[in-house]
């Protein structure tokens, strides 16, 4: 990844360099593609080249006219991180369900607030949209100078939400964004509890550890007794 120039780095330095590369890349794409529904990035390293998969709700905008925009982004990333020519490839992948993507909903709420919509109305709109698309639960937190000079925090919750344990890593998708308004900065946090999906498309394949499935009792066959 970012450590392709240093083959003799120790493990610790390599992981730190990879983490810095990912966070810088994520910040760059977040800035450039915020209006195109940017929903995260995945980096895959192969022996031949490094593949960067950009997840977005509007992939056509990310690609640009005749793939012009994605080529520009490839060139920017290549120059910034000193990749050799042809050693890096950028792809755009469409988010199948944007209602279950915390980053996409956080950006949506951010633009609503920047457009001057009331905080309560904007949050309830996002909450309703998420819950209508089969989410198990949702929580939206907005904090900062909402109306008066005094800063406060507002929480909007619906459905079922887990807070502790390992299933939080698999089931809860979280995103945080900052809104720069005239009166100050607002912080937005969106957490979405994903539904269990055996196919692994809309949510995690693995069921929650406290889930108990009760099977119907089998019908007992009546064996006729011979006289």
CSV table of C-alpha atoms in Angstrom, one decimal:
chain,number,residue,atom,x,y,z
A,1,UNK,CA,0.0,0.0,0.0
A,2,UNK,CA,1.7,3.2,1.2
A,3,UNK,CA,4.8,1.2,2.1
A,4,UNK,CA,5.6,0.0,-1.4
A,5,UNK,CA,8.8,2.1,-1.4
A,6,UNK,CA,10.2,0.7,1.9
A,7,UNK,CA,10.5,-3.1,1.6
A,8,UNK,CA,12.6,-3.3,4.8
A,9,UNK,CA,10.2,-1.5,7.2
A,10,UNK,CA,9.2,-3.4,10.4
A,11,UNK,CA,5.6,-4.5,10.9
A,12,UNK,CA,4.8,-1.6,13.3
A,13,UNK,CA,5.9,1.1,10.8
A,14,UNK,CA,4.1,-0.6,7.9
A,15,UNK,CA,0.7,-0.7,9.8
A,16,UNK,CA,1.1,2.9,10.8
A,17,UNK,CA,2.0,4.0,7.2
A,18,UNK,CA,-1.0,2.0,5.9
A,19,UNK,CA,-3.3,3.6,8.4
A,20,UNK,CA,-2.1,7.1,7.5
A,21,UNK,CA,-2.5,6.3,3.8
A,22,UNK,CA,-6.1,5.2,4.3
A,23,UNK,CA,-7.1,8.2,6.5
A,24,UNK,CA,-5.5,10.7,4.0
A,25,UNK,CA,-7.2,9.0,1.1
A,26,UNK,CA,-10.5,8.9,2.9
A,27,UNK,CA,-10.3,12.6,3.7
A,28,UNK,CA,-9.4,13.5,0.1
A,29,UNK,CA,-12.3,11.5,-1.3
A,30,UNK,CA,-14.7,12.8,1.3
A,31,UNK,CA,-13.8,16.4,0.3
A,32,UNK,CA,-14.0,15.8,-3.4
A,33,UNK,CA,-17.0,13.4,-3.6
A,34,UNK,CA,-19.3,14.7,-0.7
A,35,UNK,CA,-22.0,15.8,-3.1
A,36,UNK,CA,-21.9,12.5,-5.0
A,37,UNK,CA,-23.0,10.4,-2.1
A,38,UNK,CA,-19.5,9.2,-1.1
A,39,UNK,CA,-19.9,6.2,1.3
A,40,UNK,CA,-16.4,4.9,2.1
A,41,UNK,CA,-13.4,3.4,0.4
A,42,UNK,CA,-11.7,0.0,0.3
A,43,UNK,CA,-8.1,-0.6,-0.5
A,44,UNK,CA,-7.0,-3.9,-2.0
A,45,UNK,CA,-3.3,-4.7,-2.5
A,46,UNK,CA,-2.4,-7.2,-5.2
A,47,UNK,CA,1.1,-8.2,-6.3
A,48,UNK,CA,0.6,-6.3,-9.6
A,49,UNK,CA,-1.2,-3.2,-8.4
A,50,UNK,CA,-3.1,-1.4,-5.7
A,51,UNK,CA,-6.9,-1.3,-6.3
A,52,UNK,CA,-9.0,1.5,-4.6
A,53,UNK,CA,-12.8,0.9,-4.6
A,54,UNK,CA,-14.8,4.0,-4.0
A,55,UNK,CA,-18.3,3.4,-2.7
A,56,UNK,CA,-20.9,6.0,-3.6
A,57,UNK,CA,-24.7,6.4,-4.1
A,58,UNK,CA,-24.2,8.2,-7.5
A,59,UNK,CA,-21.5,6.3,-9.3
A,60,UNK,CA,-22.1,8.2,-12.7
A,61,UNK,CA,-21.0,11.4,-11.1
A,62,UNK,CA,-17.9,9.8,-9.6
A,63,UNK,CA,-16.9,8.4,-13.0
A,64,UNK,CA,-17.6,11.7,-14.8
A,65,UNK,CA,-18.1,12.2,-18.5
A,66,UNK,CA,-16.4,9.3,-20.4
A,67,UNK,CA,-14.5,8.4,-17.2
A,68,UNK,CA,-12.8,11.8,-17.0
A,69,UNK,CA,-13.3,12.5,-13.3
A,70,UNK,CA,-12.1,9.0,-12.1
A,71,UNK,CA,-8.9,9.4,-14.3
A,72,UNK,CA,-8.3,12.8,-12.7
A,73,UNK,CA,-8.7,11.3,-9.2
A,74,UNK,CA,-6.3,8.4,-10.1
A,75,UNK,CA,-3.7,11.0,-11.3
A,76,UNK,CA,-4.0,13.0,-8.0
A,77,UNK,CA,-3.7,9.9,-5.8
A,78,UNK,CA,-0.8,8.6,-7.9
A,79,UNK,CA,1.2,11.8,-7.6
A,80,UNK,CA,0.3,12.4,-3.9
A,81,UNK,CA,1.4,8.9,-2.7
A,82,UNK,CA,4.3,8.4,-5.3
A,83,UNK,CA,2.9,5.3,-7.0
A,84,UNK,CA,4.6,4.2,-10.2
A,85,UNK,CA,2.6,4.6,-13.5
A,86,UNK,CA,0.0,2.0,-14.0
A,87,UNK,CA,0.5,0.7,-10.4
A,88,UNK,CA,-2.8,2.1,-9.0
A,89,UNK,CA,-6.4,1.7,-10.2
A,90,UNK,CA,-9.6,3.4,-9.0
A,91,UNK,CA,-13.0,1.9,-9.3
A,92,UNK,CA,-16.5,3.1,-8.4
A,93,UNK,CA,-19.0,0.8,-6.7
A,94,UNK,CA,-22.6,1.7,-6.1
A,95,UNK,CA,-24.1,1.3,-2.6
A,96,UNK,CA,-27.0,-1.1,-2.9
A,97,UNK,CA,-29.1,0.5,-0.2
A,98,UNK,CA,-28.2,4.0,0.7
A,99,UNK,CA,-30.8,4.1,3.6
A,100,UNK,CA,-28.7,1.5,5.5
A,101,UNK,CA,-25.4,3.4,4.9
A,102,UNK,CA,-24.6,5.7,7.9
A,103,UNK,CA,-22.1,7.8,5.9
A,104,UNK,CA,-24.6,8.5,3.1
A,105,UNK,CA,-27.3,9.5,5.6
A,106,UNK,CA,-24.9,11.6,7.6
A,107,UNK,CA,-23.9,13.5,4.4
A,108,UNK,CA,-27.7,13.9,3.5
A,109,UNK,CA,-28.4,15.4,7.0
A,110,UNK,CA,-25.4,17.7,6.7
A,111,UNK,CA,-26.7,19.1,3.4
A,112,UNK,CA,-30.2,19.6,4.8
A,113,UNK,CA,-28.8,21.6,7.7
A,114,UNK,CA,-26.5,23.6,5.5
A,115,UNK,CA,-29.6,24.4,3.4
A,116,UNK,CA,-31.3,26.0,6.4
A,117,UNK,CA,-33.8,23.2,7.3
A,118,UNK,CA,-34.8,23.1,11.0
A,119,UNK,CA,-32.7,20.5,13.0
A,120,UNK,CA,-35.7,18.6,14.4
A,121,UNK,CA,-37.4,18.4,11.0
A,122,UNK,CA,-34.2,17.3,9.2
A,123,UNK,CA,-33.4,14.6,11.8
A,124,UNK,CA,-36.9,13.1,11.8
A,125,UNK,CA,-36.9,13.0,8.0
A,126,UNK,CA,-33.6,11.0,8.0
A,127,UNK,CA,-34.8,8.8,10.9
A,128,UNK,CA,-38.1,8.0,9.1
A,129,UNK,CA,-36.3,7.2,5.7
A,130,UNK,CA,-33.9,4.8,7.5
A,131,UNK,CA,-36.6,3.0,9.4
A,132,UNK,CA,-38.9,2.7,6.3
A,133,UNK,CA,-36.0,0.8,4.6
A,134,UNK,CA,-36.0,-2.2,7.0
A,135,UNK,CA,-33.4,-1.0,9.5
A,136,UNK,CA,-33.7,-2.6,12.9
A,137,UNK,CA,-33.0,0.7,14.7
A,138,UNK,CA,-31.5,4.1,14.3
A,139,UNK,CA,-30.0,6.9,16.4
A,140,UNK,CA,-29.2,10.5,15.3
A,141,UNK,CA,-27.3,12.9,17.6
A,142,UNK,CA,-26.8,16.6,16.8
A,143,UNK,CA,-24.8,18.7,19.2
A,144,UNK,CA,-23.6,22.3,19.2
A,145,UNK,CA,-25.3,25.7,19.1
A,146,UNK,CA,-28.6,24.6,17.7
A,147,UNK,CA,-30.9,27.7,18.3
A,148,UNK,CA,-29.6,29.8,21.3
A,149,UNK,CA,-26.1,30.8,22.2
A,150,UNK,CA,-25.8,27.9,24.7
A,151,UNK,CA,-24.6,24.6,23.1
A,152,UNK,CA,-26.8,21.5,23.7
A,153,UNK,CA,-27.3,18.0,22.3
A,154,UNK,CA,-30.4,16.5,20.7
A,155,UNK,CA,-31.0,12.8,20.4
A,156,UNK,CA,-33.5,11.1,18.0
A,157,UNK,CA,-34.0,7.4,18.4
A,158,UNK,CA,-36.2,4.7,16.8
A,159,UNK,CA,-36.3,0.9,16.9
A,160,UNK,CA,-33.8,-1.4,18.5
A,161,UNK,CA,-30.2,-0.5,19.1
A,162,UNK,CA,-27.4,-2.4,20.8
A,163,UNK,CA,-24.5,-0.5,22.5
A,164,UNK,CA,-22.1,-3.2,23.9
A,165,UNK,CA,-20.5,-6.4,22.9
A,166,UNK,CA,-18.9,-7.8,19.7
A,167,UNK,CA,-22.2,-7.7,17.6
A,168,UNK,CA,-21.9,-3.8,17.7
A,169,UNK,CA,-18.9,-4.2,15.3
A,170,UNK,CA,-21.0,-6.2,12.8
A,171,UNK,CA,-24.5,-4.8,13.2
A,172,UNK,CA,-24.1,-1.1,13.9
A,173,UNK,CA,-22.9,1.2,11.1
A,174,UNK,CA,-21.8,4.6,12.5
A,175,UNK,CA,-20.7,7.9,10.9
A,176,UNK,CA,-19.7,11.3,12.2
A,177,UNK,CA,-19.7,14.6,10.3
A,178,UNK,CA,-19.2,18.3,11.2
A,179,UNK,CA,-21.4,21.1,9.8
A,180,UNK,CA,-19.8,24.5,9.6
A,181,UNK,CA,-22.7,27.0,10.1
A,182,UNK,CA,-22.5,30.8,10.7
A,183,UNK,CA,-23.2,30.5,14.5
A,184,UNK,CA,-20.6,27.7,15.0
A,185,UNK,CA,-19.9,24.0,14.3
A,186,UNK,CA,-22.5,21.3,14.7
A,187,UNK,CA,-21.5,17.7,15.2
A,188,UNK,CA,-23.7,15.0,13.7
A,189,UNK,CA,-23.6,11.3,14.6
A,190,UNK,CA,-25.7,8.7,12.8
A,191,UNK,CA,-25.9,5.1,14.0
A,192,UNK,CA,-27.9,2.4,12.1
A,193,UNK,CA,-28.6,-1.0,13.4
A,194,UNK,CA,-28.6,-3.3,10.4
A,195,UNK,CA,-31.0,-6.3,10.0
A,196,UNK,CA,-29.8,-9.9,9.9
A,197,UNK,CA,-29.6,-11.2,6.3
A,198,UNK,CA,-28.7,-14.8,5.7
A,199,UNK,CA,-27.5,-13.8,2.2
A,200,UNK,CA,-25.2,-11.1,3.6
A,201,UNK,CA,-26.3,-8.3,1.3
A,202,UNK,CA,-28.6,-6.0,3.4
A,203,UNK,CA,-26.9,-6.9,6.7
A,204,UNK,CA,-24.6,-9.4,8.5
A,205,UNK,CA,-24.9,-13.1,7.8
A,206,UNK,CA,-24.1,-14.1,11.4
A,207,UNK,CA,-27.1,-14.0,13.7
A,208,UNK,CA,-26.9,-12.2,17.0
A,209,UNK,CA,-25.6,-14.5,19.9
A,210,UNK,CA,-28.8,-14.0,22.0
A,211,UNK,CA,-31.1,-15.1,19.1
A,212,UNK,CA,-33.0,-18.2,19.8
A,213,UNK,CA,-34.9,-20.0,17.1
A,214,UNK,CA,-37.8,-22.1,18.2
A,215,UNK,CA,-38.7,-25.0,15.8
A,216,UNK,CA,-42.2,-26.3,15.4
A,217,UNK,CA,-42.6,-29.8,17.0
A,218,UNK,CA,-42.7,-32.7,14.5
A,219,UNK,CA,-46.0,-34.4,14.0
A,220,UNK,CA,-45.9,-37.8,15.6
A,221,UNK,CA,-47.0,-40.7,13.3
A,222,UNK,CA,-49.7,-42.9,14.7
A,223,UNK,CA,-48.6,-46.5,14.2
A,224,UNK,CA,-51.6,-48.9,13.9
A,225,UNK,CA,-51.5,-51.8,16.4
A,226,UNK,CA,-52.3,-55.1,14.9
A,227,UNK,CA,-54.9,-57.2,16.8
